[in-house]
Amino acid sequence: PDNLPDQAELPPEVAEQALQSYLDNHYRQTLDEPLQFLDGKIPRRAAKTKKGRVQVINWLKTLENSEGRRAASQGQKPYDFEWMWRELKIDNLP
């Protein structure tokens, strides 16, 4: 019918909180899964070697850049990946 809305609208703060929760869960799982970007290594394990750490840093930067573009295009605040840097113990590298 023509009188139905195209899609249900959530208040922006509710939508942002739902996205934050989804991404938190998604990335927590991702830290323990083999990733093609890391030559099939698990991020937690890869971050413990010199070569793997470089790959993990590049992966995180790619995630941050991609998320920054997505958020900007939608007028939203980008997801904060800082906790992942700390979790992988690469947040204090020069």
Coordinates of N, CA, C and O in Angstrom, one line a residue:
P1 N 0.8 -1.2 0.0 CA 0.0 0.0 0.0 C 0.9 1.3 0.0 O 2.0 1.3 0.5
D2 N 0.3 2.3 -0.5 CA 1.0 3.6 -0.7 C 1.2 4.3 0.6 O 2.1 5.2 0.7
N3 N 0.4 4.0 1.6 CA 0.5 4.8 2.9 C 1.5 4.3 3.9 O 1.6 4.8 5.0
L4 N 2.3 3.2 3.5 CA 3.3 2.7 4.4 C 4.6 3.5 4.3 O 5.0 3.8 3.2
P5 N 5.3 3.7 5.4 CA 6.6 4.4 5.2 C 7.6 3.5 4.5 O 7.5 2.2 4.5
D6 N 8.6 4.1 3.8 CA 9.6 3.3 3.1 C 10.4 2.4 4.0 O 10.8 1.3 3.7
Q7 N 10.8 2.9 5.2 CA 11.5 2.1 6.2 C 11.3 2.7 7.6 O 11.0 3.9 7.7
A8 N 11.4 1.9 8.6 CA 11.2 2.4 9.9 C 12.4 3.3 10.3 O 13.6 2.9 10.0
E9 N 12.1 4.4 10.9 CA 13.1 5.4 11.3 C 13.4 5.2 12.8 O 12.5 5.2 13.6
L10 N 14.7 5.0 13.1 CA 15.1 4.9 14.5 C 15.7 6.3 14.8 O 16.3 7.0 14.0
P11 N 15.5 6.7 16.1 CA 16.2 8.0 16.5 C 17.7 7.8 16.3 O 18.2 6.7 16.5
P12 N 18.4 8.8 15.8 CA 19.8 8.7 15.5 C 20.7 8.1 16.6 O 21.5 7.3 16.4
E13 N 20.4 8.5 17.9 CA 21.2 8.0 19.0 C 21.0 6.5 19.2 O 21.9 5.7 19.5
V14 N 19.7 6.0 18.9 CA 19.4 4.6 19.0 C 20.1 3.8 17.9 O 20.7 2.7 18.1
A15 N 20.1 4.3 16.7 CA 20.7 3.7 15.5 C 22.2 3.6 15.8 O 22.9 2.6 15.5
E16 N 22.8 4.7 16.3 CA 24.3 4.8 16.5 C 24.7 3.8 17.6 O 25.7 3.1 17.5
Q17 N 23.9 3.6 18.6 CA 24.1 2.7 19.7 C 24.0 1.2 19.2 O 24.9 0.4 19.5
A18 N 23.1 1.0 18.4 CA 22.9 -0.4 17.8 C 24.1 -0.7 16.9 O 24.6 -1.8 17.0
L19 N 24.5 0.2 16.1 CA 25.7 0.0 15.2 C 26.9 -0.2 16.0 O 27.7 -1.1 15.8
Q20 N 27.1 0.6 17.1 CA 28.3 0.5 18.0 C 28.3 -0.9 18.6 O 29.3 -1.6 18.6
S21 N 27.2 -1.4 19.1 CA 27.1 -2.7 19.7 C 27.4 -3.8 18.7 O 28.2 -4.8 19.0
Y22 N 26.8 -3.7 17.5 CA 27.1 -4.7 16.5 C 28.5 -4.8 16.1 O 29.1 -5.8 16.0
L23 N 29.2 -3.6 15.9 CA 30.6 -3.6 15.5 C 31.5 -4.1 16.6 O 32.5 -4.7 16.4
D24 N 31.2 -3.7 17.9 CA 31.9 -4.2 19.0 C 32.0 -5.8 19.0 O 33.0 -6.4 19.0
N25 N 30.8 -6.4 18.8 CA 30.7 -7.8 18.8 C 31.4 -8.4 17.6 O 32.1 -9.4 17.7
H26 N 31.2 -7.8 16.4 CA 31.8 -8.3 15.2 C 33.3 -8.2 15.3 O 34.0 -9.3 15.0
Y27 N 33.9 -7.1 15.8 CA 35.4 -7.0 15.8 C 36.0 -7.9 16.9 O 37.1 -8.4 16.8
R28 N 35.2 -8.1 18.0 CA 35.7 -9.0 19.1 C 35.9 -10.4 18.5 O 36.9 -11.1 18.8
Q29 N 34.9 -10.8 17.7 CA 35.0 -12.1 17.1 C 36.2 -12.2 16.1 O 36.9 -13.2 16.0
T30 N 36.3 -11.1 15.3 CA 37.3 -11.0 14.2 C 38.7 -11.2 14.8 O 39.6 -11.7 14.1
L31 N 39.0 -10.7 16.0 CA 40.3 -10.8 16.6 C 40.8 -12.3 16.7 O 41.9 -12.5 16.9
D32 N 39.8 -13.2 16.7 CA 40.1 -14.6 16.9 C 39.9 -15.5 15.7 O 39.8 -16.7 15.8
E33 N 39.7 -14.8 14.6 CA 39.4 -15.6 13.3 C 40.6 -15.4 12.3 O 41.1 -14.3 12.2
P34 N 40.9 -16.4 11.6 CA 41.9 -16.2 10.5 C 41.4 -15.2 9.5 O 40.3 -15.3 9.1
L35 N 42.3 -14.3 9.1 CA 41.9 -13.3 8.1 C 42.8 -13.4 6.8 O 44.0 -13.5 6.9
Q36 N 42.2 -13.3 5.7 CA 42.9 -13.3 4.4 C 43.9 -12.1 4.4 O 45.0 -12.3 3.9
F37 N 43.5 -11.0 4.9 CA 44.3 -9.8 4.9 C 45.6 -10.1 5.7 O 46.7 -9.4 5.4
L38 N 45.6 -11.0 6.6 CA 46.8 -11.4 7.4 C 47.4 -12.7 7.0 O 47.9 -13.4 7.8
D39 N 47.2 -13.1 5.7 CA 47.7 -14.3 5.2 C 47.2 -15.5 6.0 O 47.9 -16.5 6.2
G40 N 45.9 -15.4 6.4 CA 45.2 -16.5 7.1 C 45.6 -16.6 8.5 O 45.2 -17.6 9.2
K41 N 46.3 -15.6 9.1 CA 46.6 -15.6 10.5 C 45.5 -15.0 11.3 O 44.7 -14.2 10.8
I42 N 45.4 -15.3 12.6 CA 44.5 -14.7 13.5 C 45.2 -13.4 14.1 O 46.3 -13.5 14.4
P43 N 44.4 -12.3 14.1 CA 45.0 -11.0 14.5 C 45.8 -11.1 15.8 O 46.9 -10.6 16.0
R44 N 45.2 -11.8 16.8 CA 45.9 -11.8 18.1 C 47.3 -12.5 18.0 O 48.2 -12.1 18.7
R45 N 47.3 -13.6 17.2 CA 48.6 -14.3 17.0 C 49.6 -13.5 16.1 O 50.8 -13.4 16.4
A46 N 49.0 -12.9 15.1 CA 49.9 -12.2 14.1 C 50.6 -11.0 14.8 O 51.7 -10.7 14.5
A47 N 49.9 -10.3 15.8 CA 50.4 -9.2 16.4 C 51.6 -9.5 17.3 O 52.3 -8.6 17.8
K48 N 51.9 -10.7 17.5 CA 53.0 -11.1 18.4 C 54.3 -11.3 17.7 O 55.3 -11.5 18.3
T49 N 54.3 -11.2 16.3 CA 55.5 -11.3 15.6 C 55.8 -10.0 14.9 O 54.8 -9.2 14.6
K50 N 57.0 -9.7 14.5 CA 57.4 -8.5 13.9 C 56.6 -8.3 12.6 O 56.0 -7.3 12.3
K51 N 56.7 -9.3 11.7 CA 56.1 -9.2 10.4 C 54.5 -9.2 10.6 O 53.9 -8.4 9.9
G52 N 54.0 -10.0 11.5 CA 52.6 -10.0 11.7 C 52.1 -8.7 12.3 O 51.0 -8.2 11.9
R53 N 52.9 -8.0 13.1 CA 52.5 -6.8 13.7 C 52.3 -5.7 12.6 O 51.4 -4.9 12.6
V54 N 53.3 -5.7 11.7 CA 53.2 -4.7 10.5 C 51.9 -5.0 9.8 O 51.1 -4.1 9.4
Q55 N 51.5 -6.3 9.5 CA 50.3 -6.6 8.8 C 49.1 -6.2 9.6 O 48.1 -5.6 9.0
V56 N 49.1 -6.4 10.9 CA 48.0 -6.0 11.8 C 47.8 -4.5 11.8 O 46.7 -4.0 11.7
I57 N 48.9 -3.8 11.9 CA 48.8 -2.3 11.8 C 48.2 -1.8 10.5 O 47.3 -1.0 10.5
N58 N 48.6 -2.4 9.4 CA 48.1 -2.0 8.1 C 46.6 -2.4 8.0 O 45.8 -1.6 7.5
W59 N 46.2 -3.5 8.6 CA 44.8 -4.0 8.6 C 44.0 -3.0 9.4 O 42.9 -2.5 9.0
L60 N 44.5 -2.6 10.6 CA 43.7 -1.7 11.5 C 43.6 -0.3 10.8 O 42.5 0.3 10.8
K61 N 44.7 0.2 10.1 CA 44.6 1.4 9.4 C 43.6 1.4 8.3 O 42.9 2.3 8.0
T62 N 43.6 0.3 7.6 CA 42.6 0.1 6.5 C 41.2 0.1 7.1 O 40.3 0.8 6.5
L63 N 40.9 -0.5 8.2 CA 39.6 -0.5 8.8 C 39.2 0.9 9.2 O 38.1 1.4 9.0
E64 N 40.2 1.6 9.8 CA 39.9 3.0 10.3 C 39.6 3.9 9.1 O 38.6 4.7 9.2
N65 N 40.4 3.8 8.0 CA 40.1 4.6 6.9 C 38.8 4.3 6.2 O 38.0 5.2 5.8
S66 N 38.5 3.1 6.1 CA 37.2 2.7 5.5 C 36.0 3.1 6.3 O 35.0 3.7 5.8
E67 N 36.1 3.0 7.6 CA 35.1 3.4 8.5 C 34.9 4.9 8.5 O 33.8 5.5 8.6
G68 N 36.1 5.6 8.4 CA 36.0 7.1 8.4 C 35.3 7.6 7.1 O 34.4 8.5 7.2
R69 N 35.5 6.9 6.0 CA 34.8 7.3 4.8 C 33.3 6.9 4.9 O 32.4 7.7 4.5
R70 N 33.0 5.8 5.4 CA 31.6 5.4 5.6 C 30.8 6.4 6.5 O 29.8 6.9 6.2
A71 N 31.4 6.7 7.6 CA 30.8 7.6 8.6 C 30.6 9.0 8.0 O 29.5 9.6 8.1
A72 N 31.6 9.5 7.3 CA 31.5 10.8 6.7 C 30.4 10.8 5.7 O 29.7 11.8 5.6
S73 N 30.3 9.8 4.9 CA 29.3 9.8 3.8 C 27.9 9.7 4.4 O 26.9 10.1 3.7
Q74 N 27.8 9.2 5.6 CA 26.4 9.1 6.3 C 26.2 10.2 7.4 O 25.2 10.1 8.1
G75 N 27.2 11.1 7.5 CA 27.1 12.1 8.5 C 27.1 11.6 9.9 O 26.4 12.1 10.8
Q76 N 27.9 10.5 10.2 CA 27.9 9.9 11.5 C 29.3 10.0 12.0 O 30.3 10.3 11.3
K77 N 29.4 9.7 13.3 CA 30.7 9.6 14.0 C 31.3 8.3 13.6 O 30.6 7.3 13.7
P78 N 32.6 8.2 13.3 CA 33.2 6.9 12.9 C 33.4 6.0 14.2 O 33.5 6.5 15.3
Y79 N 33.4 4.7 13.9 CA 33.6 3.8 15.0 C 35.0 3.9 15.5 O 36.0 4.2 14.7
D80 N 35.2 3.8 16.8 CA 36.5 4.0 17.4 C 37.2 2.7 17.6 O 36.8 1.8 18.4
F81 N 38.3 2.5 16.8 CA 39.0 1.2 16.9 C 40.1 1.2 17.9 O 40.9 0.2 18.0
E82 N 40.2 2.2 18.7 CA 41.3 2.3 19.7 C 41.4 1.1 20.6 O 42.5 0.7 20.9
W83 N 40.3 0.6 21.0 CA 40.3 -0.6 21.9 C 41.0 -1.8 21.3 O 41.7 -2.6 22.0
M84 N 40.9 -1.9 20.0 CA 41.5 -3.0 19.3 C 43.1 -2.9 19.3 O 43.8 -3.8 19.4
W85 N 43.6 -1.6 19.1 CA 45.0 -1.4 19.2 C 45.5 -1.8 20.6 O 46.6 -2.5 20.7
R86 N 44.8 -1.4 21.6 CA 45.2 -1.8 23.0 C 45.1 -3.3 23.2 O 46.0 -3.9 23.8
E87 N 44.0 -3.9 22.7 CA 43.8 -5.3 22.9 C 44.9 -6.2 22.3 O 45.3 -7.2 22.8
L88 N 45.3 -5.7 21.1 CA 46.4 -6.4 20.4 C 47.8 -5.9 20.9 O 48.8 -6.4 20.3
K89 N 47.9 -5.1 21.9 CA 49.1 -4.6 22.4 C 50.0 -3.9 21.4 O 51.2 -4.1 21.4
I90 N 49.4 -3.2 20.5 CA 50.2 -2.4 19.6 C 49.9 -0.9 19.6 O 50.3 -0.2 18.7
D91 N 49.2 -0.5 20.7 CA 48.8 0.9 20.8 C 50.0 1.8 21.2 O 49.9 3.0 21.0
N92 N 51.0 1.3 21.8 CA 52.1 2.1 22.3 C 53.4 2.0 21.4 O 54.5 2.3 21.9
L93 N 53.3 1.6 20.2 CA 54.4 1.5 19.3 C 54.7 2.8 18.7 O 53.8 3.6 18.5
P94 N 56.0 3.1 18.4 CA 56.4 4.4 17.8 C 55.7 4.6 16.5 O 55.4 3.7 15.8

